[in-house]
CSV table of C-alpha atoms in Angstrom, one decimal:
chain,number,residue,atom,x,y,z
V,1,UNK,CA,92.8,40.5,-44.4
V,2,UNK,CA,96.6,40.8,-43.9
V,3,UNK,CA,96.4,38.4,-41.0
V,4,UNK,CA,94.6,35.8,-43.1
V,5,UNK,CA,97.1,36.1,-45.9
V,6,UNK,CA,99.9,35.8,-43.4
V,7,UNK,CA,98.4,32.6,-42.0
V,8,UNK,CA,97.9,31.2,-45.5
V,9,UNK,CA,101.5,31.9,-46.4
V,10,UNK,CA,102.8,30.5,-43.1
V,11,UNK,CA,100.7,27.4,-43.6
V,12,UNK,CA,102.0,26.8,-47.1
V,13,UNK,CA,105.6,27.4,-46.0
V,14,UNK,CA,105.1,24.8,-43.2
V,15,UNK,CA,103.7,22.4,-45.8
V,16,UNK,CA,106.7,23.0,-48.1
V,17,UNK,CA,109.1,22.4,-45.1
V,18,UNK,CA,107.4,19.2,-44.1
V,19,UNK,CA,107.2,18.0,-47.7
V,20,UNK,CA,110.9,18.7,-48.2
V,21,UNK,CA,111.9,16.9,-45.0
V,22,UNK,CA,109.9,13.9,-45.9
V,23,UNK,CA,111.0,13.6,-49.5
V,24,UNK,CA,114.6,14.8,-49.3
V,25,UNK,CA,116.4,18.0,-50.0
V,26,UNK,CA,115.8,19.5,-53.5
V,27,UNK,CA,119.5,19.8,-54.0
V,28,UNK,CA,120.3,16.2,-53.1
V,29,UNK,CA,121.4,13.8,-55.8
V,30,UNK,CA,119.1,10.9,-56.3
V,31,UNK,CA,116.3,9.5,-58.4
V,32,UNK,CA,113.6,11.8,-59.9
V,33,UNK,CA,110.7,12.7,-57.7
V,34,UNK,CA,107.8,10.3,-58.1
V,35,UNK,CA,104.9,12.7,-58.0
V,36,UNK,CA,102.3,10.0,-58.4
V,37,UNK,CA,103.4,8.1,-55.3
V,38,UNK,CA,103.8,11.3,-53.4
V,39,UNK,CA,100.2,12.4,-54.2
V,40,UNK,CA,98.6,9.1,-53.5
V,41,UNK,CA,100.7,8.7,-50.3
V,42,UNK,CA,99.4,12.0,-48.9
V,43,UNK,CA,95.9,11.6,-50.1
V,44,UNK,CA,95.5,7.9,-49.0
V,45,UNK,CA,94.9,6.4,-45.6
V,46,UNK,CA,97.6,5.0,-43.4
V,47,UNK,CA,98.1,3.0,-40.2
V,48,UNK,CA,100.2,5.7,-38.5
V,49,UNK,CA,99.9,9.5,-38.4
V,50,UNK,CA,103.1,10.8,-40.0
V,51,UNK,CA,104.1,14.3,-38.6
V,52,UNK,CA,107.4,15.1,-40.2
V,53,UNK,CA,111.0,13.9,-40.5
V,54,UNK,CA,113.7,15.2,-38.2
V,55,UNK,CA,117.4,14.4,-38.7
V,56,UNK,CA,116.6,11.3,-40.8
V,57,UNK,CA,114.1,10.0,-38.2
V,58,UNK,CA,110.4,9.6,-38.9
V,59,UNK,CA,108.2,11.4,-36.3
V,60,UNK,CA,104.8,9.9,-36.3
V,61,UNK,CA,101.9,9.0,-34.0
V,62,UNK,CA,101.4,5.2,-33.9
V,63,UNK,CA,97.8,4.1,-34.1
V,64,UNK,CA,96.3,0.8,-32.8
V,65,UNK,CA,96.0,-2.0,-35.4
V,66,UNK,CA,93.1,-4.5,-34.8
V,67,UNK,CA,92.9,-7.4,-37.1
V,68,UNK,CA,91.6,-11.0,-37.1
V,69,UNK,CA,93.9,-13.3,-39.1
V,70,UNK,CA,94.0,-17.0,-39.6
V,71,UNK,CA,95.6,-17.3,-36.1
V,72,UNK,CA,93.0,-15.2,-34.3
V,73,UNK,CA,92.7,-11.7,-33.1
V,74,UNK,CA,95.7,-9.4,-32.9
V,75,UNK,CA,95.9,-5.9,-31.4
V,76,UNK,CA,99.2,-4.0,-31.6
V,77,UNK,CA,100.8,-0.6,-32.3
V,78,UNK,CA,101.3,0.4,-36.0
V,79,UNK,CA,105.0,1.1,-35.1
V,80,UNK,CA,105.6,-2.7,-35.0
V,81,UNK,CA,104.9,-3.1,-38.7
V,82,UNK,CA,106.6,0.1,-40.0
V,83,UNK,CA,109.4,0.0,-42.6
V,84,UNK,CA,108.4,-3.5,-43.9
V,85,UNK,CA,108.7,-5.1,-40.4
V,86,UNK,CA,106.6,-8.2,-39.6
V,87,UNK,CA,104.7,-8.7,-36.3
V,88,UNK,CA,103.0,-12.0,-35.5
V,89,UNK,CA,103.0,-12.9,-39.2
V,90,UNK,CA,101.4,-9.7,-40.2
V,91,UNK,CA,102.9,-6.9,-42.3
V,92,UNK,CA,102.0,-4.1,-44.7
V,93,UNK,CA,101.9,-5.0,-48.4
V,94,UNK,CA,104.0,-2.7,-50.6
V,95,UNK,CA,102.5,-3.7,-53.9
V,96,UNK,CA,99.7,-5.7,-55.6
V,97,UNK,CA,96.0,-5.9,-54.8
V,98,UNK,CA,96.5,-5.2,-51.1
V,99,UNK,CA,99.1,-2.4,-51.3
V,100,UNK,CA,99.4,-0.4,-48.1
V,101,UNK,CA,97.1,-2.8,-46.3
V,102,UNK,CA,97.9,-5.3,-43.5
V,103,UNK,CA,98.2,-8.8,-44.9
V,104,UNK,CA,99.5,-12.2,-43.9
V,105,UNK,CA,101.2,-15.0,-45.9
V,106,UNK,CA,99.3,-18.3,-45.5
V,107,UNK,CA,101.1,-21.7,-45.3
V,108,UNK,CA,100.4,-22.4,-49.0
V,109,UNK,CA,102.2,-19.1,-49.9
V,110,UNK,CA,99.2,-17.1,-50.8
V,111,UNK,CA,98.8,-13.5,-49.5
V,112,UNK,CA,95.6,-12.9,-47.7
V,113,UNK,CA,94.1,-9.8,-46.1
V,114,UNK,CA,92.7,-10.4,-42.6
V,115,UNK,CA,89.5,-8.8,-41.2
V,116,UNK,CA,90.8,-5.3,-40.4
V,117,UNK,CA,89.1,-2.8,-38.0
V,118,UNK,CA,92.3,-0.8,-37.3
V,119,UNK,CA,92.2,2.8,-36.1
V,120,UNK,CA,93.8,4.4,-39.2
V,121,UNK,CA,94.7,8.0,-39.8
V,122,UNK,CA,91.3,8.8,-41.3
V,123,UNK,CA,89.4,7.1,-38.5
V,124,UNK,CA,91.5,9.0,-35.9
V,125,UNK,CA,90.8,12.2,-37.7
V,126,UNK,CA,87.0,11.4,-37.7
V,127,UNK,CA,87.2,11.0,-33.9
V,128,UNK,CA,89.1,14.3,-33.5
V,129,UNK,CA,86.6,16.1,-35.7
V,130,UNK,CA,83.7,14.5,-33.8
V,131,UNK,CA,85.1,15.7,-30.5
V,132,UNK,CA,85.6,19.2,-31.9
V,133,UNK,CA,82.1,19.3,-33.3
V,134,UNK,CA,80.6,18.1,-30.0
V,135,UNK,CA,82.5,20.8,-28.1
V,136,UNK,CA,81.3,23.5,-30.5
V,137,UNK,CA,77.6,22.4,-30.3
V,138,UNK,CA,77.5,21.6,-26.6
V,139,UNK,CA,79.2,24.9,-25.8
V,140,UNK,CA,76.7,26.8,-27.9
V,141,UNK,CA,73.8,24.9,-26.2
V,142,UNK,CA,75.3,25.6,-22.8
V,143,UNK,CA,75.3,29.4,-23.4
V,144,UNK,CA,71.6,29.3,-24.4
V,145,UNK,CA,70.7,27.4,-21.3
V,146,UNK,CA,72.4,29.9,-19.1
V,147,UNK,CA,71.3,33.1,-20.8
V,148,UNK,CA,68.1,34.9,-22.0
V,149,UNK,CA,68.6,34.7,-25.8
V,150,UNK,CA,65.7,37.0,-26.4
V,151,UNK,CA,67.2,39.9,-24.5
V,152,UNK,CA,70.9,39.2,-24.6
V,153,UNK,CA,73.3,39.0,-27.6
V,154,UNK,CA,75.1,35.7,-27.8
V,155,UNK,CA,78.7,35.6,-26.7
V,156,UNK,CA,81.7,33.2,-27.0
V,157,UNK,CA,81.3,30.3,-29.3
V,158,UNK,CA,77.6,30.9,-29.6
V,159,UNK,CA,78.3,34.3,-31.2
V,160,UNK,CA,80.1,32.5,-34.0
V,161,UNK,CA,77.7,29.5,-34.3
V,162,UNK,CA,74.3,31.3,-34.2
V,163,UNK,CA,74.6,33.1,-37.6
V,164,UNK,CA,75.7,29.9,-39.4
V,165,UNK,CA,73.0,27.8,-37.8
V,166,UNK,CA,70.3,30.4,-38.5
V,167,UNK,CA,71.4,30.9,-42.1
V,168,UNK,CA,71.5,27.1,-42.9
V,169,UNK,CA,68.3,26.4,-41.0
V,170,UNK,CA,66.2,29.2,-42.4
V,171,UNK,CA,67.6,29.5,-46.0
V,172,UNK,CA,68.2,25.9,-46.8
V,173,UNK,CA,66.3,23.5,-44.5
V,174,UNK,CA,63.1,25.5,-43.9
V,175,UNK,CA,62.8,26.8,-47.4
V,176,UNK,CA,63.3,23.5,-49.2
V,177,UNK,CA,61.5,21.1,-46.8
V,178,UNK,CA,58.5,23.1,-45.7
V,179,UNK,CA,56.4,22.6,-42.6
V,180,UNK,CA,58.1,19.4,-41.5
V,181,UNK,CA,61.6,21.0,-41.6
V,182,UNK,CA,62.1,20.7,-37.8
V,183,UNK,CA,62.3,16.9,-38.1
V,184,UNK,CA,65.3,17.1,-40.4
V,185,UNK,CA,67.1,20.1,-39.1
V,186,UNK,CA,69.3,18.2,-36.6
V,187,UNK,CA,70.6,15.8,-39.3
V,188,UNK,CA,71.1,18.5,-42.0
V,189,UNK,CA,72.8,20.9,-39.6
V,190,UNK,CA,75.1,18.1,-38.3
V,191,UNK,CA,76.0,17.1,-41.8
V,192,UNK,CA,76.8,20.7,-42.8
V,193,UNK,CA,79.1,21.3,-39.8
V,194,UNK,CA,80.7,17.8,-40.0
V,195,UNK,CA,81.6,18.3,-43.7
V,196,UNK,CA,82.7,21.9,-43.2
V,197,UNK,CA,84.9,21.0,-40.2
V,198,UNK,CA,86.6,18.0,-42.0
V,199,UNK,CA,87.1,20.1,-45.1
V,200,UNK,CA,88.9,22.8,-43.1
V,201,UNK,CA,91.0,20.3,-41.2
V,202,UNK,CA,92.0,18.7,-44.4
V,203,UNK,CA,93.6,21.9,-45.6
V,204,UNK,CA,95.7,22.3,-42.5
V,205,UNK,CA,99.0,20.4,-43.1
V,206,UNK,CA,100.0,19.7,-39.5
V,207,UNK,CA,98.4,17.6,-36.7
V,208,UNK,CA,95.5,17.3,-36.1
V,209,UNK,CA,94.8,18.3,-39.7
V,210,UNK,CA,96.0,17.0,-43.0
V,211,UNK,CA,93.8,13.9,-43.2
V,212,UNK,CA,91.8,13.3,-46.4
V,213,UNK,CA,88.5,12.5,-44.7
V,214,UNK,CA,85.9,14.1,-47.0
V,215,UNK,CA,88.1,13.1,-49.9
V,216,UNK,CA,87.6,9.5,-49.0
V,217,UNK,CA,84.7,7.9,-51.0
V,218,UNK,CA,83.8,5.6,-48.1
V,219,UNK,CA,83.0,8.7,-45.9
V,220,UNK,CA,81.0,10.4,-48.6
V,221,UNK,CA,79.2,7.1,-49.3
V,222,UNK,CA,78.0,7.0,-45.7
V,223,UNK,CA,76.9,10.6,-45.8
V,224,UNK,CA,75.0,10.1,-49.0
V,225,UNK,CA,73.4,6.9,-47.6
V,226,UNK,CA,72.1,8.9,-44.6
V,227,UNK,CA,70.4,11.3,-47.0
V,228,UNK,CA,69.1,8.3,-49.0
V,229,UNK,CA,67.5,6.8,-45.9
V,230,UNK,CA,66.0,10.2,-44.9
V,231,UNK,CA,64.5,10.6,-48.3
V,232,UNK,CA,63.0,7.2,-48.9
V,233,UNK,CA,62.2,5.9,-45.5
V,234,UNK,CA,60.2,9.0,-44.6
V,235,UNK,CA,58.8,9.8,-48.0
V,236,UNK,CA,55.0,10.3,-48.0
V,237,UNK,CA,52.4,8.6,-50.2
V,238,UNK,CA,52.5,11.3,-52.9
V,239,UNK,CA,56.2,10.7,-53.3
V,240,UNK,CA,55.8,7.0,-53.9
V,241,UNK,CA,52.8,7.5,-56.1
V,242,UNK,CA,54.9,9.8,-58.4
V,243,UNK,CA,57.4,7.0,-58.7
V,244,UNK,CA,55.2,4.0,-59.3
V,245,UNK,CA,52.2,5.7,-61.0
V,246,UNK,CA,53.1,9.3,-62.1
V,247,UNK,CA,50.7,11.7,-63.8
V,248,UNK,CA,51.8,11.0,-67.3
V,249,UNK,CA,50.1,9.6,-70.4
V,250,UNK,CA,49.1,5.9,-69.9
V,251,UNK,CA,51.3,4.5,-72.7
V,252,UNK,CA,54.4,5.8,-70.9
V,253,UNK,CA,53.7,3.7,-67.8
V,254,UNK,CA,51.7,0.8,-69.0
V,255,UNK,CA,52.1,-2.0,-70.2
V,256,UNK,CA,55.9,-1.1,-70.4
V,257,UNK,CA,56.8,0.8,-67.1
V,258,UNK,CA,59.1,3.2,-68.8
V,259,UNK,CA,58.6,6.1,-66.4
V,260,UNK,CA,58.7,3.9,-63.4
V,261,UNK,CA,62.1,2.5,-64.4
V,262,UNK,CA,63.4,6.0,-64.9
V,263,UNK,CA,62.1,7.1,-61.5
V,264,UNK,CA,63.5,4.1,-59.6
V,265,UNK,CA,66.8,4.7,-61.3
V,266,UNK,CA,66.6,8.3,-60.1
V,267,UNK,CA,66.2,7.2,-56.5
V,268,UNK,CA,69.8,5.8,-56.6
V,269,UNK,CA,71.4,8.5,-58.8
V,270,UNK,CA,70.6,11.3,-56.4
V,271,UNK,CA,72.7,9.9,-53.5
V,272,UNK,CA,75.3,8.8,-56.0
V,273,UNK,CA,75.7,12.4,-57.2
V,274,UNK,CA,76.0,13.6,-53.6
V,275,UNK,CA,78.7,11.0,-52.9
V,276,UNK,CA,80.8,11.7,-56.0
V,277,UNK,CA,80.5,15.5,-56.0
V,278,UNK,CA,81.9,15.9,-52.5
V,279,UNK,CA,84.5,13.2,-52.9
V,280,UNK,CA,85.8,14.5,-56.3
V,281,UNK,CA,86.0,18.2,-55.3
V,282,UNK,CA,87.8,17.7,-52.1
V,283,UNK,CA,90.2,15.1,-53.6
V,284,UNK,CA,90.9,17.3,-56.6
V,285,UNK,CA,91.7,20.2,-54.3
V,286,UNK,CA,94.2,18.2,-52.2
V,287,UNK,CA,95.8,16.8,-55.4
V,288,UNK,CA,96.2,20.3,-57.0
V,289,UNK,CA,98.0,21.7,-53.9
V,290,UNK,CA,100.3,18.8,-53.6
V,291,UNK,CA,101.0,18.9,-57.3
V,292,UNK,CA,102.0,22.6,-57.0
V,293,UNK,CA,104.3,21.8,-54.1
V,294,UNK,CA,105.9,19.0,-56.2
V,295,UNK,CA,107.0,21.5,-58.9
V,296,UNK,CA,109.7,22.8,-56.5
V,297,UNK,CA,111.3,19.4,-56.1
V,298,UNK,CA,110.9,18.5,-59.8
V,299,UNK,CA,112.8,21.6,-60.8
V,300,UNK,CA,115.4,21.3,-58.1
V,301,UNK,CA,118.1,20.0,-60.5
V,302,UNK,CA,117.4,22.5,-63.2
V,303,UNK,CA,119.5,25.2,-61.7
V,304,UNK,CA,119.0,28.0,-59.1
V,305,UNK,CA,117.3,30.4,-61.6
V,306,UNK,CA,114.6,27.9,-62.8
V,307,UNK,CA,114.1,26.4,-59.3
V,308,UNK,CA,114.0,29.8,-57.6
V,309,UNK,CA,111.6,31.3,-60.0
V,310,UNK,CA,109.3,28.2,-59.9
V,311,UNK,CA,109.4,28.3,-56.1
V,312,UNK,CA,108.1,31.9,-56.1
V,313,UNK,CA,105.4,31.0,-58.7
V,314,UNK,CA,104.5,27.9,-56.6
V,315,UNK,CA,104.2,30.0,-53.5
V,316,UNK,CA,101.9,32.5,-55.2
V,317,UNK,CA,99.7,29.8,-56.7
V,318,UNK,CA,99.8,27.9,-53.4
V,319,UNK,CA,98.3,30.9,-51.5
V,320,UNK,CA,95.7,31.3,-54.2
V,321,UNK,CA,94.8,27.6,-54.0
V,322,UNK,CA,94.6,27.8,-50.2
V,323,UNK,CA,92.1,30.7,-50.6
V,324,UNK,CA,90.2,28.8,-53.2
V,325,UNK,CA,90.1,25.7,-50.9
V,326,UNK,CA,88.7,27.7,-48.1
V,327,UNK,CA,85.9,28.7,-50.4
V,328,UNK,CA,85.4,25.2,-51.7
V,329,UNK,CA,85.4,23.8,-48.1
V,330,UNK,CA,82.3,26.0,-47.3
V,331,UNK,CA,80.7,25.6,-50.7
V,332,UNK,CA,80.8,21.8,-50.7
V,333,UNK,CA,79.3,21.6,-47.2
V,334,UNK,CA,76.6,24.1,-48.4
V,335,UNK,CA,75.9,22.3,-51.6
V,336,UNK,CA,75.6,18.8,-49.9
V,337,UNK,CA,73.2,20.2,-47.3
V,338,UNK,CA,71.2,22.1,-49.9
V,339,UNK,CA,70.7,19.1,-52.2
V,340,UNK,CA,69.9,16.9,-49.3
V,341,UNK,CA,67.2,19.4,-48.2
V,342,UNK,CA,65.9,19.6,-51.7
V,343,UNK,CA,65.6,15.8,-52.0
V,344,UNK,CA,64.0,15.5,-48.6
V,345,UNK,CA,61.6,18.3,-49.5
V,346,UNK,CA,60.6,16.5,-52.7
V,347,UNK,CA,59.8,13.4,-50.7
V,348,UNK,CA,57.5,15.4,-48.4
V,349,UNK,CA,55.7,17.4,-51.1
V,350,UNK,CA,51.9,17.1,-50.9
V,351,UNK,CA,49.6,16.5,-53.8
V,352,UNK,CA,48.2,19.7,-55.4
């Protein structure tokens, strides 16, 4: 327990150090700290992976930009368009509709956003998490191929993975889906570990963590869409009968299909709730931690007594929030998997 607390304190201290280097010393004279821009800057996506500032120099990992503009395809390093620089007529917009996106100025003076498939920070983080997940799963499978699981206790990574896999598969997938659960176990277990891993990486403030992957609504949209397809593409006849001709009084479904309209609406609200729940909880957690860190720099010019006391309070609340975020990281992965299993189980339910 002491080791975990020490790691959390060290992580928060590292985050405060990086935050201070990036946004200036608290004691420095200058304009007030713009908390909103800081929050959205950290939570949002970017074309480069910023690590920290050192002696006034930005230390970041440049990522490949791949765009198709009015002049054709362009592929270059994100370092070429940093700090408002232009490259081959392309630059990052600082305001307006396309703020923080690669744009170009057309001959008539209008600003246009080209077709953009760049490897951004979130995309790079997805690749990193996918590699880590593959290593965990394949290492576990390798142990079982080389050992007698019935007569030998698992070791290595398998010792850590087996209890989680067994718990999720038996208590969520099998219980909620029923006899067909084996068909959906690979997807649901992959979704659980993918969400859990990205939630945990998002809490870590240094590379390869710190990206807001599961707090990005595009990511949660794709995850919810996968569940939507699993529910509706493989739903049985009883599932569709309950939607288009449910067992309710006739006047509720004919001649005005009131119940049918409600059921069809429910088909889309279920994945929508999955998408928003995961996105909102992870995004809110990141915003709260960053907001707490901002308090130190907001109170920097209020004197050593106020700033010092608020720093201590922020550190204490920061450790508490880190502990809470660890719990939320697991709970959100668990809840998404559980609701997905429930929705799939409802689509596989047989008529009584």
